[in-house]
XYZ file of C-alpha atoms in Angstrom:
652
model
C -5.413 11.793 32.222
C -7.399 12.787 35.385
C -6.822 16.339 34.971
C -8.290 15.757 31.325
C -11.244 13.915 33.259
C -11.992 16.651 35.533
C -11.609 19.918 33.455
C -14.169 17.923 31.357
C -16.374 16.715 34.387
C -16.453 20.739 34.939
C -17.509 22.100 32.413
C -20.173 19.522 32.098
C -21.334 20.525 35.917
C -21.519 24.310 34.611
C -23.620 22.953 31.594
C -25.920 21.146 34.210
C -26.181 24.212 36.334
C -27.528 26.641 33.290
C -30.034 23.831 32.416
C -31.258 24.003 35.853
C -31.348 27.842 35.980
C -33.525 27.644 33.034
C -35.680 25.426 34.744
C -35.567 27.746 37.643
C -36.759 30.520 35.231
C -39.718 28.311 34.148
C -41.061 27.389 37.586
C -40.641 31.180 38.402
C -42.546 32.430 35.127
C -44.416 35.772 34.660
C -46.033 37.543 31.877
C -43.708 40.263 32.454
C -40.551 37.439 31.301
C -42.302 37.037 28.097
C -39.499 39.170 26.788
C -36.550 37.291 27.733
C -38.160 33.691 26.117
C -35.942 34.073 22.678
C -32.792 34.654 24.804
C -33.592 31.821 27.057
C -33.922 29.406 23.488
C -30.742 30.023 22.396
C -29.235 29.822 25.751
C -30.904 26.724 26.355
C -29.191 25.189 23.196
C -26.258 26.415 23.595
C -26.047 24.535 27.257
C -27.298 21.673 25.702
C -24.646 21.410 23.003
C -21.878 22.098 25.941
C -23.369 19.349 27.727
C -23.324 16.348 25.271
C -19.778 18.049 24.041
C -18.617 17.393 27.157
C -20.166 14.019 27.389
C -18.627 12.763 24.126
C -15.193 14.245 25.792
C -15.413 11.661 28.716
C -16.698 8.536 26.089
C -13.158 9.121 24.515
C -11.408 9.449 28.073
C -12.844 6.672 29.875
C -14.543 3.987 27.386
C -15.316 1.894 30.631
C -18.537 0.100 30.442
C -19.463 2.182 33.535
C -18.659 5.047 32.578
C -20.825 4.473 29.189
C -23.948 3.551 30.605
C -23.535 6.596 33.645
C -23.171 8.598 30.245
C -25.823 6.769 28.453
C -28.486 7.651 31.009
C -27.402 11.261 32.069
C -28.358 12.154 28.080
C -31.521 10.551 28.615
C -32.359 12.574 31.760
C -30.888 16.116 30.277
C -32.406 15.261 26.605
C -35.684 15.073 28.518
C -35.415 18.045 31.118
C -34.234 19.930 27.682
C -37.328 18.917 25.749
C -39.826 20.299 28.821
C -37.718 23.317 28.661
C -38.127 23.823 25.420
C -41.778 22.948 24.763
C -42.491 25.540 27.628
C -40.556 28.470 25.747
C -42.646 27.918 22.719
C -45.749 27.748 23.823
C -45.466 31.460 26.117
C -43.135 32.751 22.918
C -44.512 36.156 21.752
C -45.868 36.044 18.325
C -44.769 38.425 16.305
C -47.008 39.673 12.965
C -45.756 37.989 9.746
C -43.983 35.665 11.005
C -45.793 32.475 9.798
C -45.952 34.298 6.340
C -42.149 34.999 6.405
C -41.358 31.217 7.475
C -40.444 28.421 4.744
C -38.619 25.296 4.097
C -38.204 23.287 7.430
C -39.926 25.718 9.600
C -43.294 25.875 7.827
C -43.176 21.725 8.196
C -42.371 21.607 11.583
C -45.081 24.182 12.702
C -47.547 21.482 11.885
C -46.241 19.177 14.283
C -47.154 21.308 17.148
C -50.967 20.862 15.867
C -52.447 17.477 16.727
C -54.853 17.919 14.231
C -53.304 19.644 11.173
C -54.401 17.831 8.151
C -52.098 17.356 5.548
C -48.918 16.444 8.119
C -45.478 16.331 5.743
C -42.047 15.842 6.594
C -39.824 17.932 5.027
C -37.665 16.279 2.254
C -34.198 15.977 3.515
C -31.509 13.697 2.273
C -30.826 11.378 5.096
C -27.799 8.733 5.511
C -28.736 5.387 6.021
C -27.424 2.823 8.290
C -27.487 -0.926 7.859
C -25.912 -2.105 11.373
C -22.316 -2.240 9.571
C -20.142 -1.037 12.914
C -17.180 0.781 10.279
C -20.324 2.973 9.218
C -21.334 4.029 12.188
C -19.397 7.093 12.760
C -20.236 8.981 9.473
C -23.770 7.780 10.363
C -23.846 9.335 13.699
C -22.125 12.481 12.904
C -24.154 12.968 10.026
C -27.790 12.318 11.788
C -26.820 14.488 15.093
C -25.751 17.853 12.795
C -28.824 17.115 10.044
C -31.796 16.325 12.802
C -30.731 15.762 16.461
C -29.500 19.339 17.033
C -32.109 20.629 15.131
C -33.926 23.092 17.222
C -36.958 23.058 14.943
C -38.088 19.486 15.095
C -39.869 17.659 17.468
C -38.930 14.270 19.135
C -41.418 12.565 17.177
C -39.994 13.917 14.072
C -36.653 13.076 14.529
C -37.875 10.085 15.728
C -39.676 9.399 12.272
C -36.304 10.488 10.496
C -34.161 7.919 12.717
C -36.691 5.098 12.132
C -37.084 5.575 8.038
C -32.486 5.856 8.174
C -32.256 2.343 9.161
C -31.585 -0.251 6.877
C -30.904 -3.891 7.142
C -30.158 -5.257 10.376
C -30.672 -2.223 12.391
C -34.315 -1.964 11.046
C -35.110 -5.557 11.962
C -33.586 -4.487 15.342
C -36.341 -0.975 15.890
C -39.386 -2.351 13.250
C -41.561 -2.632 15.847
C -40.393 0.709 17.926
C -43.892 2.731 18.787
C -43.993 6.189 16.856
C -44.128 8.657 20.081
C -42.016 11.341 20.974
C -40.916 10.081 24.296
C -39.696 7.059 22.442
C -37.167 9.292 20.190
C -34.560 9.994 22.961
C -35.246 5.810 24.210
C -34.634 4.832 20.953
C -31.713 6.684 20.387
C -30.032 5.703 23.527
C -30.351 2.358 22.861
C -28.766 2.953 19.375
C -25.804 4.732 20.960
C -25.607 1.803 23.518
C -25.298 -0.780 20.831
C -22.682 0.945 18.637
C -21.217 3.737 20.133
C -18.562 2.064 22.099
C -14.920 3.311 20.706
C -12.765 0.031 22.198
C -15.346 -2.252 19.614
C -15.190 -0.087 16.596
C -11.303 0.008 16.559
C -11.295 -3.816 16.669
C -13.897 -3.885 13.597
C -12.182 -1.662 11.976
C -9.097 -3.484 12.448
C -10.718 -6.673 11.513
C -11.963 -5.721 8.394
C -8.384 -4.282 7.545
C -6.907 -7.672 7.623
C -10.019 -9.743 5.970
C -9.914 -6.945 2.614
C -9.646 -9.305 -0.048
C -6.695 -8.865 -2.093
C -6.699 -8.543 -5.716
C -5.128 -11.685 -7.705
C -4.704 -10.262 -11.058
C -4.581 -6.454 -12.298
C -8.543 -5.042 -12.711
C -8.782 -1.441 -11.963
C -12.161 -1.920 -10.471
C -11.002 -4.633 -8.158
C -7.735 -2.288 -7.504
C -9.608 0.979 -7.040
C -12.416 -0.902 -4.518
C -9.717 -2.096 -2.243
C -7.885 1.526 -1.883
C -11.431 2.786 -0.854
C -12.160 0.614 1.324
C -8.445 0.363 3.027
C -8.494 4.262 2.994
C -12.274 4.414 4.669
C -10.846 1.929 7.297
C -8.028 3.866 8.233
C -9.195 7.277 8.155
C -11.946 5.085 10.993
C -9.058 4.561 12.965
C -8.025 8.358 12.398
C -11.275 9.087 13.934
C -11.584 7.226 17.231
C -8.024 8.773 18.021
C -6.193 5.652 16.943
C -2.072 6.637 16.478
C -1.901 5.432 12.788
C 0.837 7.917 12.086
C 3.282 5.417 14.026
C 1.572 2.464 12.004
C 3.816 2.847 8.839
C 5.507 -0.840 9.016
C 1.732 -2.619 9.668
C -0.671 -0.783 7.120
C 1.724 -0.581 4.175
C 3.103 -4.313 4.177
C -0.858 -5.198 5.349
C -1.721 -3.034 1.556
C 1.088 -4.348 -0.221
C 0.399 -7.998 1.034
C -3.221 -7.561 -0.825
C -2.077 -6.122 -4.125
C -1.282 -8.371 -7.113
C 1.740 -9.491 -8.309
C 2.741 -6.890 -11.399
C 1.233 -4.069 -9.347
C 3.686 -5.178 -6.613
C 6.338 -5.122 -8.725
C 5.587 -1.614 -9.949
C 6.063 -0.680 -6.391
C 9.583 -2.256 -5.712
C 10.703 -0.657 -9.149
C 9.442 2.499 -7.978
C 10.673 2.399 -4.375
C 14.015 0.698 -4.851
C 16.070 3.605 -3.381
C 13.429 3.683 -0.178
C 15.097 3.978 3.228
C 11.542 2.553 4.353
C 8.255 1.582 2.878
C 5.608 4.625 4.627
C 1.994 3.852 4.243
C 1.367 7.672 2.771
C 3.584 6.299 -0.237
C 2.033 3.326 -0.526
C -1.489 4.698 -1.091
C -0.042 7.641 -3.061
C 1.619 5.035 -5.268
C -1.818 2.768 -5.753
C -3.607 5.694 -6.290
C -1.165 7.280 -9.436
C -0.920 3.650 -10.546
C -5.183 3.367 -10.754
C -5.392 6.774 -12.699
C -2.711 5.526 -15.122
C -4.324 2.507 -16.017
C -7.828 4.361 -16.282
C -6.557 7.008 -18.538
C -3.944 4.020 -20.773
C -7.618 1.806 -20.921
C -9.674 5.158 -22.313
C -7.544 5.627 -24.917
C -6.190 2.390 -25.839
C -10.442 1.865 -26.137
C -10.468 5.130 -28.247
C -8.053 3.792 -30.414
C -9.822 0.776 -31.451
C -13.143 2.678 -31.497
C -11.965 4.964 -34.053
C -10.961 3.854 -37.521
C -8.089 5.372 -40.051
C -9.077 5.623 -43.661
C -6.455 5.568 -46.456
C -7.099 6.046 -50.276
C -10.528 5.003 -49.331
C -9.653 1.463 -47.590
C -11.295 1.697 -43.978
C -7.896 0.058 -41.937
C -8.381 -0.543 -38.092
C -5.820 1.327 -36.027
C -2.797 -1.018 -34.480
C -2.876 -1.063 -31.098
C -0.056 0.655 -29.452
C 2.089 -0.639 -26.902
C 2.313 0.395 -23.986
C 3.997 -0.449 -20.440
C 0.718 -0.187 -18.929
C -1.134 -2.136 -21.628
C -0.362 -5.237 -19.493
C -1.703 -4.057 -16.685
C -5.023 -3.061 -18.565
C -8.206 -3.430 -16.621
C -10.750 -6.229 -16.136
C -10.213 -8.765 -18.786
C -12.247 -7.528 -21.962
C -13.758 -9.953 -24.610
C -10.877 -10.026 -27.470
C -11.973 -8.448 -30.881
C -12.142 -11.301 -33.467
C -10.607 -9.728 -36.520
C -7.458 -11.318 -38.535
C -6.829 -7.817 -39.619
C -5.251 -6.818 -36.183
C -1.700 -7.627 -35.725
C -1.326 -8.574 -31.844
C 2.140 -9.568 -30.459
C 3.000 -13.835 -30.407
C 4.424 -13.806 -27.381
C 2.128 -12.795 -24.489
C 5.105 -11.900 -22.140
C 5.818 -9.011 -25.046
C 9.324 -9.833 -26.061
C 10.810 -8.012 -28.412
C 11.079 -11.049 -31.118
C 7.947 -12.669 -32.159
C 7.513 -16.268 -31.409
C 5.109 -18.812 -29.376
C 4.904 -18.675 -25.640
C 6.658 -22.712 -26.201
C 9.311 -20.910 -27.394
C 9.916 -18.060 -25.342
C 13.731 -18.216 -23.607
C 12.307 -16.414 -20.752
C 8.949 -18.298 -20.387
C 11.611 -21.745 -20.798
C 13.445 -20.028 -17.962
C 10.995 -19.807 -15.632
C 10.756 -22.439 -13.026
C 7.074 -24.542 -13.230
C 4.992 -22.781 -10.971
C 5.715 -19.815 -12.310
C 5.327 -20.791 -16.280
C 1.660 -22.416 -14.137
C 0.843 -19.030 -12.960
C 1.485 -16.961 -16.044
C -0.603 -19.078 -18.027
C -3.971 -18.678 -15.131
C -2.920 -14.611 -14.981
C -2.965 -14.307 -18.906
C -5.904 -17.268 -19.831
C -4.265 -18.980 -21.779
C -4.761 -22.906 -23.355
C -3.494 -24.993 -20.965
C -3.038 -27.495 -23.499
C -1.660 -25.667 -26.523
C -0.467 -22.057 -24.905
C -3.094 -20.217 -27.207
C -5.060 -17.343 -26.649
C -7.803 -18.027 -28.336
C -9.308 -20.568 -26.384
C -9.408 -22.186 -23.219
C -8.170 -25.959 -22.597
C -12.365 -27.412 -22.773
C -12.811 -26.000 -25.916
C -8.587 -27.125 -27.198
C -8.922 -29.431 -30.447
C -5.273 -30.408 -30.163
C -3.967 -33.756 -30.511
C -0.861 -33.397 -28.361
C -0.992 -34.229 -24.466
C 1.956 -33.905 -21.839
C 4.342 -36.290 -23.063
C 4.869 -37.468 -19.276
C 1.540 -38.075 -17.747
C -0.012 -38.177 -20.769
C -3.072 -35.190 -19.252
C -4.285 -32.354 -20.920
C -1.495 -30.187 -20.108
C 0.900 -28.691 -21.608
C 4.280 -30.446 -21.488
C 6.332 -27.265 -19.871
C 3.406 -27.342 -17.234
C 4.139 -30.782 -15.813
C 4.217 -30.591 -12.245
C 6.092 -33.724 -10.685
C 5.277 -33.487 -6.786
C 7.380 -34.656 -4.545
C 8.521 -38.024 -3.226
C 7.445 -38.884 0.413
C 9.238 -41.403 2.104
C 8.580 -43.263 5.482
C 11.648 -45.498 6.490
C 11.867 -47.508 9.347
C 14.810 -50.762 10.798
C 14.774 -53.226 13.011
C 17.452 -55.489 13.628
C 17.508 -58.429 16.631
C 21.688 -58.601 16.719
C 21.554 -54.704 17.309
C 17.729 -53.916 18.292
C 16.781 -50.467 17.056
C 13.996 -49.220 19.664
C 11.732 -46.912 17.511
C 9.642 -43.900 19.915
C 6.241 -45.121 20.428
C 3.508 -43.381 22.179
C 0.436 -43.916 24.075
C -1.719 -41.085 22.751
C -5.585 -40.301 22.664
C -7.369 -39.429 19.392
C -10.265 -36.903 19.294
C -13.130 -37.108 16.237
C -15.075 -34.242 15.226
C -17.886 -34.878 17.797
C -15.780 -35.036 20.781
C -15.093 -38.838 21.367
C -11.528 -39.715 22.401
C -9.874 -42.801 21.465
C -6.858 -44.471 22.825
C -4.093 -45.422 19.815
C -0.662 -46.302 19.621
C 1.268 -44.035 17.678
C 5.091 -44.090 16.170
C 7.084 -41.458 16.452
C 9.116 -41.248 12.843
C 11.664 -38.907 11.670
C 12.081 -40.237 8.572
C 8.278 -40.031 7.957
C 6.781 -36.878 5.682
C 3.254 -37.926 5.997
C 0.989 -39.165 8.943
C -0.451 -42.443 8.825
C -3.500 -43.942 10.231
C -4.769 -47.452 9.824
C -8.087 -48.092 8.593
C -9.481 -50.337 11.427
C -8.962 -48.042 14.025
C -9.841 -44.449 11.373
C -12.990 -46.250 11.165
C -13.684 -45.598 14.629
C -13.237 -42.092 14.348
C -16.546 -39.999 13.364
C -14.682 -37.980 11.601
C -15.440 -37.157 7.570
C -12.726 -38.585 5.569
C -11.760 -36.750 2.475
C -10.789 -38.485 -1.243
C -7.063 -38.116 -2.221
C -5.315 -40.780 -5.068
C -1.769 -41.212 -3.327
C 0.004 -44.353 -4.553
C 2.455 -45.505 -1.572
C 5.458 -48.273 -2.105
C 6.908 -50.173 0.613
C 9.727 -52.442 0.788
C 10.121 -54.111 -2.503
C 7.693 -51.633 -4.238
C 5.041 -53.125 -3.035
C 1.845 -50.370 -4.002
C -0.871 -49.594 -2.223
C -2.841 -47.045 -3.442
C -4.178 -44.652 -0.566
C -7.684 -43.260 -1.653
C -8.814 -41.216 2.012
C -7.166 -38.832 4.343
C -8.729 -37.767 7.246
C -8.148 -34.298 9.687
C -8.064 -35.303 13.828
C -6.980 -33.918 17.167
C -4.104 -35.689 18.927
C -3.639 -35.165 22.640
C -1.337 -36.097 25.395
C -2.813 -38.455 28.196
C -1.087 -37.061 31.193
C -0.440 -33.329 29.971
C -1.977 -30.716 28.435
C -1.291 -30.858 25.093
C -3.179 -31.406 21.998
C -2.566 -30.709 18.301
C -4.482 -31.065 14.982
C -3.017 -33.487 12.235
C -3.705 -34.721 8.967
C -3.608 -38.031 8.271
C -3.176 -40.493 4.828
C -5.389 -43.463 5.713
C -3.517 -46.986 5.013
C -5.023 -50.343 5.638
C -1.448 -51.536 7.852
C 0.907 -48.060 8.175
C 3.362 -50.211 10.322
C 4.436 -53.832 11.589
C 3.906 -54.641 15.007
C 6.712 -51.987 17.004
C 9.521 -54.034 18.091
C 9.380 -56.851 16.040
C 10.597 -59.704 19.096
C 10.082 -58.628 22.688
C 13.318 -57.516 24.812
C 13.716 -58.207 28.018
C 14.558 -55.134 30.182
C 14.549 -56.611 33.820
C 18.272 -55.695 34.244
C 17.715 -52.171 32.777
C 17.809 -49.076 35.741
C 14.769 -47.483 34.423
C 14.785 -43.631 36.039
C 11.108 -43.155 37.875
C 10.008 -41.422 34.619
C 6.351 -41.025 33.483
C 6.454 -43.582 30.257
C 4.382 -42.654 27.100
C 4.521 -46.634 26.286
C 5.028 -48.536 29.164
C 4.963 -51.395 26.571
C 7.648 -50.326 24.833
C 9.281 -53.428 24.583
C 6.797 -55.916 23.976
C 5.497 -56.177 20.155
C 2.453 -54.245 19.506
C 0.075 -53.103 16.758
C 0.588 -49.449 15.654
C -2.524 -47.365 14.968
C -0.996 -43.654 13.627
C 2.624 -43.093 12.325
C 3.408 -39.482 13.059
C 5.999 -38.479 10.793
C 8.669 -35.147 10.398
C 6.347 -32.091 9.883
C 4.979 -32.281 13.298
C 8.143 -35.114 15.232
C 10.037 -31.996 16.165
C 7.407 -30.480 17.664
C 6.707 -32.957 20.208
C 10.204 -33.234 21.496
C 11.555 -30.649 24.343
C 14.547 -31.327 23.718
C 15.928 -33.231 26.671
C 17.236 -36.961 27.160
C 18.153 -39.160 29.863
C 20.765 -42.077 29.406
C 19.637 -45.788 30.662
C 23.097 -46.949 30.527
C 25.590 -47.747 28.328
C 25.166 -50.620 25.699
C 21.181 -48.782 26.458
C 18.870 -47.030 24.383
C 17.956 -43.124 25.402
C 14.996 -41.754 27.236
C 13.850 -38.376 25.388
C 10.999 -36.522 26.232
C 8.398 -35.731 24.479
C 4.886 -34.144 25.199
C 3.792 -37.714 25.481
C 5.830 -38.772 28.045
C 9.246 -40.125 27.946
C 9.936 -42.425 25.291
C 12.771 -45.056 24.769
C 15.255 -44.575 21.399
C 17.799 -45.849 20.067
C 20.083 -49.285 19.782
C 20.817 -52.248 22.184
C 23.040 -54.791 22.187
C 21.017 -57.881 21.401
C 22.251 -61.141 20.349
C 18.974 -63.458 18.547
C 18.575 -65.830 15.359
C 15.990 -63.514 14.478
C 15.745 -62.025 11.375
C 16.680 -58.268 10.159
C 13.472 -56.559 9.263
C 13.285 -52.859 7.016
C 10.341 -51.496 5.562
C 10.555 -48.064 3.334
C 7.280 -46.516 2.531
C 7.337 -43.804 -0.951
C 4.365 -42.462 -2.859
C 4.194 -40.606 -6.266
C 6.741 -43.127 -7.352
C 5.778 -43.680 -11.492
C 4.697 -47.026 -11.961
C 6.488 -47.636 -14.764
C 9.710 -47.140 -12.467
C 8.276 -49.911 -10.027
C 7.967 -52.004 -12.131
C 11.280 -52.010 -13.522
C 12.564 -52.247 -10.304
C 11.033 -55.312 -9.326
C 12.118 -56.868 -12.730
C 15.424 -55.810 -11.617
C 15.326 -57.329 -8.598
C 13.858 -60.772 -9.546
C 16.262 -61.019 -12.549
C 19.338 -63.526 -11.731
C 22.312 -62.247 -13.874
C 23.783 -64.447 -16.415
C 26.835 -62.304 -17.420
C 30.342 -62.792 -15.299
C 30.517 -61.250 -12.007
C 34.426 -61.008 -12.924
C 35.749 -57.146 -13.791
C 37.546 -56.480 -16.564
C 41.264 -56.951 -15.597
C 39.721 -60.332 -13.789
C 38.283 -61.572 -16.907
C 41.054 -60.520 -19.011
C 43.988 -62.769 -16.656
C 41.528 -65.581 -16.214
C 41.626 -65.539 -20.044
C 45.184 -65.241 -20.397
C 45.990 -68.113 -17.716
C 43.679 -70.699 -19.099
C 45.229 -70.383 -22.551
C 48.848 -70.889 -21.206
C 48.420 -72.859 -18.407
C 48.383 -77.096 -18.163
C 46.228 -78.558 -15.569
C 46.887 -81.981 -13.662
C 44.418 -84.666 -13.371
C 43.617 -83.126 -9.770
C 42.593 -79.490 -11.716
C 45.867 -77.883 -10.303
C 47.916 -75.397 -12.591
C 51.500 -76.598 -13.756
């Protein structure tokens, strides 16, 4: 690399050393060298060019701030020794007869600048790129501007600074509106411009950015397919440009593309690349590309088609749409033609027999989100299946024979059952984890809570006394939850908090179901531990054994996460010490002997209430019929037939 660094650093010196012969010529300037003024112009550009080559060279070497802004500022300086240079050749130039005759196009306009007062003044009318401070357009913009006006030899500063000015768009034009129109302010102007986006190590991180924020495309539209291929394409060929080794980046870029494409586009792809050694990012693109000019050309003349109309005997027919593997894949969605006269398939997944979607084997088959997702990708009736309409405008009767909502029946979705179960017992105390923790709201305020630790727990609780406290927005959910018993209450708020350690770093965001008590008081009875050998441990409750009120209930999706891993044994007949990012906290059974009583609570939600209800009828219902079995009831039967009782009720 610093052999690379110097051979450039050379021939940048040689470059510098021309320049200042030139200048060397000026100061030494006779009539007599009036002859050698075209030769000195093209030498003059020619250094020039060498110079800012060689500049770019080092940019891409060493991106180093440092070594930027020493860049930065030696164009300045040689962009300005350049322009002297080359105002002073023009002006002692011999002028040749004919020549402002013979001169047209960019010349003629540019001869005017060089007269203060020429009326009349024109630029000449060249197509310019424009730039609207969008960092993955800056390299086409640059490229474009320096080969169309900067290395023009013909224009002055204050031209090219016109040109740059009128380019900008958007932010960069709020950025320069107010930039004087002089030509020393071209070459200020432009160095600032370089300065703000010209730095390699920021465009490969935009450019890598927008790579992984491309939308993807949820359902098959050609225009939404062909717009991301351009843009991933423009993005990497960026990357190709600031010397970026994307030839090594097969893995990242094609499972990046294939992550954005939708699902039946996807599965064109595995079909096609099922004998693959390895998915290659050329393929990928090659693929995406075939597959977009297949569905163009399939849309143009499935469109031709029903344009165009076949006459028989003199009865105008409309042509039946053909079927084709594509024809699911179509483009955007297009309004459906409203004509009984067109025969269109029953089944939208195209099987060969034709019957309802509600009676498809394979839509049957499928499990629920899927039959859910096939109905949003091919808009149909939620309600009925149709095409025709969507579920707003449905003037069914029928309803989902479970919940009764306007869904159809093979849509149900039943979510799942959460359950929170916790035991206590005061003959064998069960010592649940609990944890002195610290509560941040949205604003920053930190509150001190009690938390339980529980496995058995698939939701977070919070109490509503102490979520109250919390400035923190609380969102609307409709969660029934069951205790012991059945017991409902019906959870209407859930709320999104930090929870941190108090003695280590640690902190962690949680969501939590707000409940007006989540827990009893955690233990039940207080134990006394005065014979325990408690190791010197840091405690996350030092109250561990005295009853107290819970706050939070952290349940199983984030339990696991707070435990290292390690334990400590208290003794045996003892509960464990396990560690947690709390602290250590005590767990497990003790030998206990009280007349207390056993305590259990069990905490579900999305239980039917139908189901509750039945099982509390259940449980409050004394049975009536014999608690004997069969055989049982059968020989008590048989006995009291056969068998003679004394006056004292004894069998003889």
């Amino acid at each position: 690399m610093e052999k690379k660094i110097k051979a450039v650093q050379l021939k940048k010196r040689i470059a510098v050393e021309n320049i200042k012969s030139l200048e060397r010529f000026q100061a030494e300037y006779s009539t007599d060298d009036a002859k050698q003024i075209p030769e000195a112009l093209e030498d003059l550009e020619k250094h020039k060019e060498g110079f800012f080559a060689a500049v770019s060279k080092l940019e891409e070497l060493d991106d180093s701030d440092t070594m930027i802004e020493a860049c930065i500022m030696e164009r300045i300086d040689i962009e300005e020794r350049c322009r002297k240079l080359k105002s002073f050749l023009r002006e002692h130039q011999p002028k040749e007869e004919g020549s402002l005759n013979e001169t047209t196009g960019l010349a003629s306009s540019t001869l005017a600048f060089g007269r203060p007062h020429a009326p009349n003044l024109r630029l000449p009318k060249i197509e310019l790129p424009t730039f609207d401070g969008d960092h993955t357009k800056w390299l086409s913009f640059r490229d474009r501007f320096i080969a169309m006006i900067d290395a023009s030899a013909e224009l002055p500063s204050i031209a090219k600074l016109q040109y740059l000015l009128s380019s900008f768009k958007g932010d960069a034009a709020l950025t320069f509106e107010h930039t004087p129109l002089t030509a020393d302010n071209y070459s200020v102007t432009w160095a600032a411009l370089l300065k703000r986006y010209d730095n390699s190590r920021l465009l490969i991180r935009e450019y890598y950015r927008k790579l992984h924020y491309l939308p993807g495309v949820q359902s098959v539209c050609v225009d939404k397919l062909t717009h991301l291929v351009d843009e991933f394409t423009r993005f990497v060929n960026g990357l190709v440009k600031l010397k970026e080794p994307v030839d090594s980046w097969d893995t990242p870029l094609s499972n990046m593309l294939l992550m954005k494409l939708d699902r039946e586009t996807l599965l064109a792809w595995e079909k096609h690349s099922v004998h693959f050694t390895k998915d290659t990012y050329k393929d990928v693109i090659a693929f995406v590309q075939d597959r977009i000019q297949i569905l163009k050309s399939t849309n143009n003349f499935v469109s031709d088609q029903s344009a165009s109309g076949i006459k028989v005997a003199g009865i105008h027919r409309h042509a039946v749409q053909r079927r084709f593997v594509a024809n699911a894949a179509a483009s955007c969605p297009t309004p459906a033609v409203s004509s009984g006269s067109i025969q269109q398939p029953k089944c939208p997944l195209e099987c060969a027999e034709d019957h309802p979607l509600r009676s498809c084997p394979v839509f049957i088959g499928k499990e629920v989100q899927h039959r859910r997702d096939v109905v949003s990708s091919k808009r149909l009736c939620w309600n009925c299946l149709s095409s025709t309409h969507q579920v707003r405008a449905c003037k069914s009767d029928y309803s989902c024979r479970t919940c009764r909502e306007r869904h159809h029946t093979l849509l149900h979705h039943t979510p799942p059952r959460t359950v929170t179960m916790a035991a206590h017992s005061d003959d064998d105390k069960v010592f649940l984890e609990t944890a002195n923790v610290q509560v941040k709201d949205d604003y920053g305020n930190i509150f001190e809570a009690r938390a339980l630790l529980d496995s058995g727990s698939m939701s977070n609780f919070i109490s509503d006394e102490f979520a109250r406290k919390l400035l923190t927005s609380r969102n609307k959910v409709n969660v029934a939850v069951s205790g012991i018993g059945n017991a409902v209450q019906q959870v209407k708020g859930s709320i999104v908090a930090t929870v941190q350690s108090k003695t280590q770093s640690f902190a962690t965001e949680m969501a939590f179901l707000v409940l007006e008590t989540p827990s009893a008081h955690i233990p039940t009875s207080p134990t006394d531990i005065s014979s325990w050998k408690m190791p010197d441990v840091a405690l996350a409750d030092t109250n561990f054994n005295l009853p107290g009120h819970i706050d939070i209930v952290i349940g199983g999706d984030t339990f696991w996460e707070l435990h290292t891993g390690r334990k400590r044994s208290i003794g045996r007949g003892k509960p464990w010490l396990v560690e947690t990012h709390f602290g250590w906290v005590v767990s497990g059974n003790t030998q206990h002997s009280s007349s207390g009583p056993r305590v259990c609570h069990l905490a579900t939600h999305d239980i039917p209430l139908e189901e509750i209800m039945q099982r509390f009828w259940e449980s409050e219902t004394i049975a009536e019929d014999s608690v004997l079995s069969v055989e049982e009831d059968a020989c008590e039967k048989h006995y009291s037939s056969t068998t003679v009782r004394n006056s004292a009720g004894r069998g003889i």
